[in-house]
JSON list of C-alpha atoms in Angstrom, two decimals:
[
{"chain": "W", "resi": 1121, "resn": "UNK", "atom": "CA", "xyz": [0.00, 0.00, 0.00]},
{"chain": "W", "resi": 1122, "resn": "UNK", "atom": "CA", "xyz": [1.35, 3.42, -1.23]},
{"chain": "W", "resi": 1123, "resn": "UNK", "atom": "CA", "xyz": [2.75, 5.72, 1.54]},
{"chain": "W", "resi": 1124, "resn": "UNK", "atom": "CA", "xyz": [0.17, 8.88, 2.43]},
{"chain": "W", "resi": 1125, "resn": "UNK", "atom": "CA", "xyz": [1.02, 12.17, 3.09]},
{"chain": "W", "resi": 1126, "resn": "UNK", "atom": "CA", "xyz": [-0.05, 11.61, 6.81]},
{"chain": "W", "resi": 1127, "resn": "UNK", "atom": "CA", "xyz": [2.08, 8.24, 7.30]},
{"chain": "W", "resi": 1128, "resn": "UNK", "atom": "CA", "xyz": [4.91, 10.77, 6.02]},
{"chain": "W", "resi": 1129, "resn": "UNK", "atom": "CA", "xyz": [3.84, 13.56, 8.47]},
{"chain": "W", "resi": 1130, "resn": "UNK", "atom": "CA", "xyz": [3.39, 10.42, 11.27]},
{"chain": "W", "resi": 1131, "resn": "UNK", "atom": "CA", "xyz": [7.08, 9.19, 11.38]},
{"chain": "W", "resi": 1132, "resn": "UNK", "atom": "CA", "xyz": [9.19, 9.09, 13.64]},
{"chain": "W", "resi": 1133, "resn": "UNK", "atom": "CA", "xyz": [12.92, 7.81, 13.10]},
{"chain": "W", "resi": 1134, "resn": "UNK", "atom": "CA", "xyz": [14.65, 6.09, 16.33]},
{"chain": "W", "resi": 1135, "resn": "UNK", "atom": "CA", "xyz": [17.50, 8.95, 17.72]},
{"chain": "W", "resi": 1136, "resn": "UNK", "atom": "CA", "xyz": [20.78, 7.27, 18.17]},
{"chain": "W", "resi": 1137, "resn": "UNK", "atom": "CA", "xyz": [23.81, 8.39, 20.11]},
{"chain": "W", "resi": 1138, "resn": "UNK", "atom": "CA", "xyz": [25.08, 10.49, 17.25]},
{"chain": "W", "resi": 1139, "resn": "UNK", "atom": "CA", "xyz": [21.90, 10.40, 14.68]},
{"chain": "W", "resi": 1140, "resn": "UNK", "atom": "CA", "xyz": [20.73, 12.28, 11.99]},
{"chain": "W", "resi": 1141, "resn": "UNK", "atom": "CA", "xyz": [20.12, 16.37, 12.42]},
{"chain": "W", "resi": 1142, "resn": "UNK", "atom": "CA", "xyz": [16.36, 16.23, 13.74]},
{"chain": "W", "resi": 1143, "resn": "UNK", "atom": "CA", "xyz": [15.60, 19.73, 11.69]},
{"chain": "W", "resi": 1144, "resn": "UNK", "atom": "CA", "xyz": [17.43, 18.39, 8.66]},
{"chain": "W", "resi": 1145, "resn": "UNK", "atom": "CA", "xyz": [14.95, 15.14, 8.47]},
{"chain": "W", "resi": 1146, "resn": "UNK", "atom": "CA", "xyz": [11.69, 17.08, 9.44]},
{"chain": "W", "resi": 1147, "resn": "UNK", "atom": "CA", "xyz": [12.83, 19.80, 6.76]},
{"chain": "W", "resi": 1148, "resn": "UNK", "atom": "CA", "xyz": [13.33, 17.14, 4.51]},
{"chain": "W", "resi": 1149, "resn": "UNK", "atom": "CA", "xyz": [10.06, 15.54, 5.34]},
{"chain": "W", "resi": 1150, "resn": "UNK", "atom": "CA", "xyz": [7.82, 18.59, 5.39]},
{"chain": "W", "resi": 1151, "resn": "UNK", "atom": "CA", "xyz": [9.18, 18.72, 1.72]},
{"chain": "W", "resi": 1152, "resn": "UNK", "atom": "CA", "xyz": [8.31, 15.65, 0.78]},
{"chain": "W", "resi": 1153, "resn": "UNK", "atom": "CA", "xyz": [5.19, 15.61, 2.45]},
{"chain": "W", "resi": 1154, "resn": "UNK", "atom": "CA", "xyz": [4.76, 19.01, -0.31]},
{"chain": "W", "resi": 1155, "resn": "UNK", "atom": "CA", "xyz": [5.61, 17.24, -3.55]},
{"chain": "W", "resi": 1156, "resn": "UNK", "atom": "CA", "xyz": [3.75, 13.95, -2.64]},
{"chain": "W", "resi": 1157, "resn": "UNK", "atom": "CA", "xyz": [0.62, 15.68, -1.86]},
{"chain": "W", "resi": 1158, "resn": "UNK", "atom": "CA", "xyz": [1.25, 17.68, -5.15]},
{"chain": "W", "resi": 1159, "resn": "UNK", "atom": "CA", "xyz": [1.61, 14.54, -7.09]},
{"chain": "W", "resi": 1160, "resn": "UNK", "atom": "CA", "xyz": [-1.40, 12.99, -5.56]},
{"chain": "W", "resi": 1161, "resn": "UNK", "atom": "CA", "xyz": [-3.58, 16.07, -6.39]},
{"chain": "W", "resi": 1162, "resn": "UNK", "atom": "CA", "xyz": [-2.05, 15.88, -10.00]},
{"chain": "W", "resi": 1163, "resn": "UNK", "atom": "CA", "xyz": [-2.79, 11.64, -10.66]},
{"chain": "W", "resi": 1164, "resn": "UNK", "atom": "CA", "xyz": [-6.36, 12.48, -9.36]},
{"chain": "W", "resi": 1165, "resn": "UNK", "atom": "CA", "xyz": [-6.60, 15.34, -11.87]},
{"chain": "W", "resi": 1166, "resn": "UNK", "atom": "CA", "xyz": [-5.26, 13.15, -14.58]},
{"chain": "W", "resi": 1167, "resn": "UNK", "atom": "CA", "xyz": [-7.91, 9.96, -13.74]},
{"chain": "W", "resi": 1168, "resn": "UNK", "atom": "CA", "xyz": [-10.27, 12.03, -13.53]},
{"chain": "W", "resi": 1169, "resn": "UNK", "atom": "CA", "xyz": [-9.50, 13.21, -17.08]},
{"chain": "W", "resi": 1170, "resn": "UNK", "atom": "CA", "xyz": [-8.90, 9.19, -18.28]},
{"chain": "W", "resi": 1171, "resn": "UNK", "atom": "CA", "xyz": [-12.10, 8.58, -16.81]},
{"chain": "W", "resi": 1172, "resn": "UNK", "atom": "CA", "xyz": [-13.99, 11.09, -18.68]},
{"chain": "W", "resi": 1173, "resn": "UNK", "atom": "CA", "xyz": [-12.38, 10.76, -21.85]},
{"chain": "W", "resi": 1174, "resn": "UNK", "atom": "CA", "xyz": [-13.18, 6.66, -21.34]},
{"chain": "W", "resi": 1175, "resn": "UNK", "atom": "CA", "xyz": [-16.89, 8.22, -20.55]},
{"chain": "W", "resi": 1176, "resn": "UNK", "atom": "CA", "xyz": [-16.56, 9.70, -24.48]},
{"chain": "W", "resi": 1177, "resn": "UNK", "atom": "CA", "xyz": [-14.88, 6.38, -25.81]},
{"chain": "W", "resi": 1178, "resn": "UNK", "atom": "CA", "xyz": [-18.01, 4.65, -24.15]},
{"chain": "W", "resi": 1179, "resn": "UNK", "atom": "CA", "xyz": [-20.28, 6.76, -25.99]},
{"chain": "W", "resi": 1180, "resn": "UNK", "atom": "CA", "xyz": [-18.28, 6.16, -29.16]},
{"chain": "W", "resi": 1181, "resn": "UNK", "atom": "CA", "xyz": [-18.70, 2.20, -28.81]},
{"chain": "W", "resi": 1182, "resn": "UNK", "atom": "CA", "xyz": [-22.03, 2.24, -28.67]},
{"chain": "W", "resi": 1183, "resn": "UNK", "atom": "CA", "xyz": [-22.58, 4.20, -31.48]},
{"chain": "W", "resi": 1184, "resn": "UNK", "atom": "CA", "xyz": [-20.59, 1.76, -32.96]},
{"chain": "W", "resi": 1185, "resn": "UNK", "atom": "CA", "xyz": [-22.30, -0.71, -31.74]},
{"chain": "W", "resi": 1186, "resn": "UNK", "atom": "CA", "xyz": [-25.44, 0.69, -32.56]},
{"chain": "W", "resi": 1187, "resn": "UNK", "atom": "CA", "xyz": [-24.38, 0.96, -36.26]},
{"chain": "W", "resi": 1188, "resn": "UNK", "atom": "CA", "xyz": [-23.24, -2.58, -36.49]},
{"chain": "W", "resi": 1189, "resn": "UNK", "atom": "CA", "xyz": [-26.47, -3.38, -35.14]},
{"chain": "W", "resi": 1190, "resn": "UNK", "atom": "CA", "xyz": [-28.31, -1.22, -37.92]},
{"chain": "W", "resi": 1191, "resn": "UNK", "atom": "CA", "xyz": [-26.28, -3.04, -40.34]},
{"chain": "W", "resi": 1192, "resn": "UNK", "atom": "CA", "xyz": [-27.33, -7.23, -39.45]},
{"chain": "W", "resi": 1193, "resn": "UNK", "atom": "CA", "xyz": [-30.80, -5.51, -39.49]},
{"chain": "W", "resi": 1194, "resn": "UNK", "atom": "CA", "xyz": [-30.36, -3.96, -42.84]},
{"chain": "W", "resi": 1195, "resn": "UNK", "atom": "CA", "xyz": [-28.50, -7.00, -44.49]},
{"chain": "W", "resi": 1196, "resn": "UNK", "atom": "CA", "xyz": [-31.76, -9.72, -42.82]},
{"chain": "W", "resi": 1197, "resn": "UNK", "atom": "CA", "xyz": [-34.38, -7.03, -44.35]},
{"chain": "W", "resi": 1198, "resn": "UNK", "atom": "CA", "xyz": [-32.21, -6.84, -47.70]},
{"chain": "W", "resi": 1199, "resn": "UNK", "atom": "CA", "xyz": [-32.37, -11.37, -47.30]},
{"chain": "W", "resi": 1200, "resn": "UNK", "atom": "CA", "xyz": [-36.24, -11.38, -46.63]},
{"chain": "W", "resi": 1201, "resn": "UNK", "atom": "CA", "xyz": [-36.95, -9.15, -49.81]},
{"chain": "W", "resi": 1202, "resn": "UNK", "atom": "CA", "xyz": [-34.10, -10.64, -51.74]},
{"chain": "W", "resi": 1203, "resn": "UNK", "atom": "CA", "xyz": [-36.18, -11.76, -54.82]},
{"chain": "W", "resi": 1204, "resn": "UNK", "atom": "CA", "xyz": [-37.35, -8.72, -56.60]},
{"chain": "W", "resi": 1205, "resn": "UNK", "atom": "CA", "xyz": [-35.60, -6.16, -54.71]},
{"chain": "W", "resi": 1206, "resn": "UNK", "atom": "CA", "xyz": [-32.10, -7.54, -54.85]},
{"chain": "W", "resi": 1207, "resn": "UNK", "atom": "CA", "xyz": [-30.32, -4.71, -56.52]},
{"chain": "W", "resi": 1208, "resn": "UNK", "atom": "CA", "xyz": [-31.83, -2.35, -53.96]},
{"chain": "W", "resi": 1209, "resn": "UNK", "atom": "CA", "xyz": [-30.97, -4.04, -50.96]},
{"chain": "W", "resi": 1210, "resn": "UNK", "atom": "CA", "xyz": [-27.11, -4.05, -52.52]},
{"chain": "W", "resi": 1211, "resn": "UNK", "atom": "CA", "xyz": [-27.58, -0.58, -52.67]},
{"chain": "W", "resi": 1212, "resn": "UNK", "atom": "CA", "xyz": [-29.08, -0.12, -48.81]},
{"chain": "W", "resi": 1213, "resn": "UNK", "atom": "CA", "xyz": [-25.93, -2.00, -47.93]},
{"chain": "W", "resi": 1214, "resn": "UNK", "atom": "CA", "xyz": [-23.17, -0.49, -49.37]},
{"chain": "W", "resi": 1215, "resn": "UNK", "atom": "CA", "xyz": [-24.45, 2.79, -48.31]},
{"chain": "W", "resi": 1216, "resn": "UNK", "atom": "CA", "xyz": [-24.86, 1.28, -44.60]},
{"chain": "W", "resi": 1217, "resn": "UNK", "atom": "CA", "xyz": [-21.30, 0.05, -44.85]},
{"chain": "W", "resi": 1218, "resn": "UNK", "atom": "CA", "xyz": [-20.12, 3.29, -45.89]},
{"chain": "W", "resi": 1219, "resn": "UNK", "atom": "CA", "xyz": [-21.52, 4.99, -43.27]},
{"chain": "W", "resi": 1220, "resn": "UNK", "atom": "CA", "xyz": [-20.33, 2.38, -40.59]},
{"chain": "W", "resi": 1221, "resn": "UNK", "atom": "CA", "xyz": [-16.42, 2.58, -41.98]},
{"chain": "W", "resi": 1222, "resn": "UNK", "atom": "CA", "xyz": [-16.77, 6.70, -42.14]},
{"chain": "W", "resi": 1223, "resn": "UNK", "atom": "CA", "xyz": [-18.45, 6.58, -38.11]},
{"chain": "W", "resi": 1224, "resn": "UNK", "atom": "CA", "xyz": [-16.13, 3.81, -36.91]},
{"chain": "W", "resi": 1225, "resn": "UNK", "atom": "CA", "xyz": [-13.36, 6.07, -38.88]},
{"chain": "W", "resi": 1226, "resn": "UNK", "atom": "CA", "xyz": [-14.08, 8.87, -37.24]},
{"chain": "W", "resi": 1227, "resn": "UNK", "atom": "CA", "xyz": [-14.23, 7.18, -33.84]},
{"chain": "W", "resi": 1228, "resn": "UNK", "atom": "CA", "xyz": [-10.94, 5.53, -34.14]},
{"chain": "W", "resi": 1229, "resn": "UNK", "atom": "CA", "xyz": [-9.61, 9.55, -35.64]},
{"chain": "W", "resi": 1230, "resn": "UNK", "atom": "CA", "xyz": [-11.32, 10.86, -32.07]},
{"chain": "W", "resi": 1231, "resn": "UNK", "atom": "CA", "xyz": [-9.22, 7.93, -29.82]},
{"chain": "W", "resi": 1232, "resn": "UNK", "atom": "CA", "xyz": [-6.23, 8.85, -31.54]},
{"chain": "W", "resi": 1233, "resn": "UNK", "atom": "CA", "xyz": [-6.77, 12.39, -30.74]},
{"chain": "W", "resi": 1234, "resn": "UNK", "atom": "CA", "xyz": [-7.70, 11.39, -27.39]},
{"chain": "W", "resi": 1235, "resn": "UNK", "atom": "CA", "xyz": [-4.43, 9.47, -26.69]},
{"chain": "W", "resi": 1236, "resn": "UNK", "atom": "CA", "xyz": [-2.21, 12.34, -28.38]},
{"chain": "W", "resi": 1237, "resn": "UNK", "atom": "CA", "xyz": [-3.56, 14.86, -26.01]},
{"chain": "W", "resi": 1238, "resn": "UNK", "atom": "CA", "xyz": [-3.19, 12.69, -23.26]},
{"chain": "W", "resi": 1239, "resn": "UNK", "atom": "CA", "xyz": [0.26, 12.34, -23.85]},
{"chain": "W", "resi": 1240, "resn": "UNK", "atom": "CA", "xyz": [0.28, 16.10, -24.74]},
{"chain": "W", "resi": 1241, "resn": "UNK", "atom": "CA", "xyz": [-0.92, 16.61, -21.05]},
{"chain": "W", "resi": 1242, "resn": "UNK", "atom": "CA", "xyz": [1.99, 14.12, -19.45]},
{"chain": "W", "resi": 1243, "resn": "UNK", "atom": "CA", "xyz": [4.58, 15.96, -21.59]},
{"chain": "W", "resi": 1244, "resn": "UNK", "atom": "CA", "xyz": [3.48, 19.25, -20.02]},
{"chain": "W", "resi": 1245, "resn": "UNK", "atom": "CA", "xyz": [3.03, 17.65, -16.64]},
{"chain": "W", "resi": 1246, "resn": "UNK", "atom": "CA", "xyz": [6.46, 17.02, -16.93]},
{"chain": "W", "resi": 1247, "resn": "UNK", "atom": "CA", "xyz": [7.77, 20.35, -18.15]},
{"chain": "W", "resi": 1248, "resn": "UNK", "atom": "CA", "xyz": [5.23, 22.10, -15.26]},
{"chain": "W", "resi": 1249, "resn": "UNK", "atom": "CA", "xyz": [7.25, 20.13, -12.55]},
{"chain": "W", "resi": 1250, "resn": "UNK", "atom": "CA", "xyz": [10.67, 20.17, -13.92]},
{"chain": "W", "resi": 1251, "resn": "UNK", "atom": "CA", "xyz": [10.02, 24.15, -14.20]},
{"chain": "W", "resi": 1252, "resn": "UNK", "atom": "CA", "xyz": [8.65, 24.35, -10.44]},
{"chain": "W", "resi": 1253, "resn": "UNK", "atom": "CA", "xyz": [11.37, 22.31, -8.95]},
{"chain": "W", "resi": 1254, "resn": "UNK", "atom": "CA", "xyz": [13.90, 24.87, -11.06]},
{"chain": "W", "resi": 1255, "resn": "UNK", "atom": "CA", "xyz": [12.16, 27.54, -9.21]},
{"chain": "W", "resi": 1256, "resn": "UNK", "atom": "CA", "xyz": [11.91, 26.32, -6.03]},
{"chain": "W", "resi": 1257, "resn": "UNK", "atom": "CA", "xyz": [15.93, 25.36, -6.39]},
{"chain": "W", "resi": 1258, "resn": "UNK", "atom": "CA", "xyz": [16.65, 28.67, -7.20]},
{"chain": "W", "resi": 1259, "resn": "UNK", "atom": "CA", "xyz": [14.64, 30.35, -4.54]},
{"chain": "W", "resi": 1260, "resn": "UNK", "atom": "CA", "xyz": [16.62, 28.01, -1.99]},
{"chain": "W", "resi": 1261, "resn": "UNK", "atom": "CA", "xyz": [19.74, 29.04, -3.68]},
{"chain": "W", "resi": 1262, "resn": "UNK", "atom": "CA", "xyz": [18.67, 32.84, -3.12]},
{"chain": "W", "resi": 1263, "resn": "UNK", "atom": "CA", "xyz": [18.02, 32.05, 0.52]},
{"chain": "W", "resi": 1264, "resn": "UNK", "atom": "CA", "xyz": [21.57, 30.29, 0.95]},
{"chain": "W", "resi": 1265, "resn": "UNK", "atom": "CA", "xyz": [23.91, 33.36, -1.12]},
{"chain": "W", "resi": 1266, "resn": "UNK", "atom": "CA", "xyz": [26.45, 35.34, 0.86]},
{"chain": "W", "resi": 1267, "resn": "UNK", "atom": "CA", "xyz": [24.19, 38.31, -0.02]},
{"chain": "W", "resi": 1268, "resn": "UNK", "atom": "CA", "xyz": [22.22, 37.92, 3.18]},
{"chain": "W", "resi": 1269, "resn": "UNK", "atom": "CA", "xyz": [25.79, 37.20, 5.61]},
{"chain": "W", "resi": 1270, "resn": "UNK", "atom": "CA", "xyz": [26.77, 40.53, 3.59]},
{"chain": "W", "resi": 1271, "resn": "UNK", "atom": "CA", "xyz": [23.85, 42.96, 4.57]},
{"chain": "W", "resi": 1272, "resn": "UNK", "atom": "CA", "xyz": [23.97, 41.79, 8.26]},
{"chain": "W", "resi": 1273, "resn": "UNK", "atom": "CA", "xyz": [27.76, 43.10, 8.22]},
{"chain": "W", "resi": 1274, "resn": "UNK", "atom": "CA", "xyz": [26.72, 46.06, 6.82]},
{"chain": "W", "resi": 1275, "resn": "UNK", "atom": "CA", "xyz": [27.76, 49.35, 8.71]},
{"chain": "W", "resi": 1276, "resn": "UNK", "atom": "CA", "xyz": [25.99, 52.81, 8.61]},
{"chain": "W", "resi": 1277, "resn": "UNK", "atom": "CA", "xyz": [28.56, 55.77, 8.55]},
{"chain": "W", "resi": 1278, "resn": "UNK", "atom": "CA", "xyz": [27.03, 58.00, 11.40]},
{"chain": "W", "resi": 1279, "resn": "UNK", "atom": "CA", "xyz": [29.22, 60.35, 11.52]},
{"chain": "W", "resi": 1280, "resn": "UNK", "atom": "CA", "xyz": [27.17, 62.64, 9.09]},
{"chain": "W", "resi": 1281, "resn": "UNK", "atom": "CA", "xyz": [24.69, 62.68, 11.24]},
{"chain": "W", "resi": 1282, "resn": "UNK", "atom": "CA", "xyz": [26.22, 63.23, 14.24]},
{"chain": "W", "resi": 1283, "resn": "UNK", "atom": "CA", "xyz": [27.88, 66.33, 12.61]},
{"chain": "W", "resi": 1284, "resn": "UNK", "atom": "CA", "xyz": [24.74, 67.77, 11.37]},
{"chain": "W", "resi": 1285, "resn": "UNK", "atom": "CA", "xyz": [22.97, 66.64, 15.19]},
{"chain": "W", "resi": 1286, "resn": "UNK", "atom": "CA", "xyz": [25.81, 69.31, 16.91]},
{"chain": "W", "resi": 1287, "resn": "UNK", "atom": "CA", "xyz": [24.97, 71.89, 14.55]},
{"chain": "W", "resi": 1288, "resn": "UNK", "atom": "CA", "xyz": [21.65, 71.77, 14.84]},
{"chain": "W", "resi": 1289, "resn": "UNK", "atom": "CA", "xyz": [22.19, 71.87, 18.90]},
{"chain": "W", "resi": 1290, "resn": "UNK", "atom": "CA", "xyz": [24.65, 75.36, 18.39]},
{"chain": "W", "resi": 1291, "resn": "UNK", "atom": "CA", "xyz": [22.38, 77.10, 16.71]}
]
């Protein structure tokens, strides 16, 4: 059974004499905890999505199925009036089996469509989180510069002021 973001949240490693850095493993866990419940909320988008376009490819199947339907019922009417009315029923057929090819065509064009754009949507599913975790990287890499160390050493010349502070008290 797949891990949930609670059972990550829930545990608790064993502390040894000289174990891991407690902060270290709950940062790393609190982050995990982030990008599982991110990938949860993203499979449950995406079945959601197979499940409705299997709703369509349903729909498609029995129109399919419908048509081949209409076309045994076609070709036991064209058998029962076969005698005079031969060369029409030939007709009623073809015509039938045109339209079944073109529907079933069509259907088959649609599921092809269907499985391009679902593979259209894992491509950019892929781009989406190889993009995030670039910007999260870099935001972490922001946090850790020398910048910040820099601006806490960072000294204010008072002198100026203290100048301008006398003057103001001679006058």
């Amino acid at each position: 059974m797949p891990l949930t973001p609670l059972d990550i949240h829930n545990k608790e490693f064993s502390k040894g004499f000289r174990g891991y850095d407690e902060d270290e493993v709950n940062e790393f866990l609190d982050q995990l905890i982030k990008d599982y419940e991110m990938l949860i909320r993203e499979k449950k988008n995406l079945e959601d999505k197979v499940a409705s376009l299997n709703e369509r490819l349903s729909h498609f199947s029995s129109i399919e199925e419908t048509l081949n339907k209409s076309i045994v019922v076609a070709q036991e009417a064209a058998e029962e009036v076969k005698g005079n009315a031969q060369k029409e029923a030939k007709l009623i057929i073809r015509e039938a089996e045109k339209n079944a090819d073109r529907i079933v065509n069509e259907a088959l064009s649609k599921a092809r469509k269907i499985a391009l754009e679902i593979e259209e949507l894992k491509k950019q599913s892929k781009v989406f989180r190889t993009r995030f975790k670039m910007l999260i990287e870099a935001q972490l890499d922001l946090i850790d510069s020398d910048d910040w160390e820099k601006l806490m050493e960072f000294e204010v010349d008072t002198t100026e002021f203290e100048l301008e502070e006398e003057e103001a008290n001679q006058t």
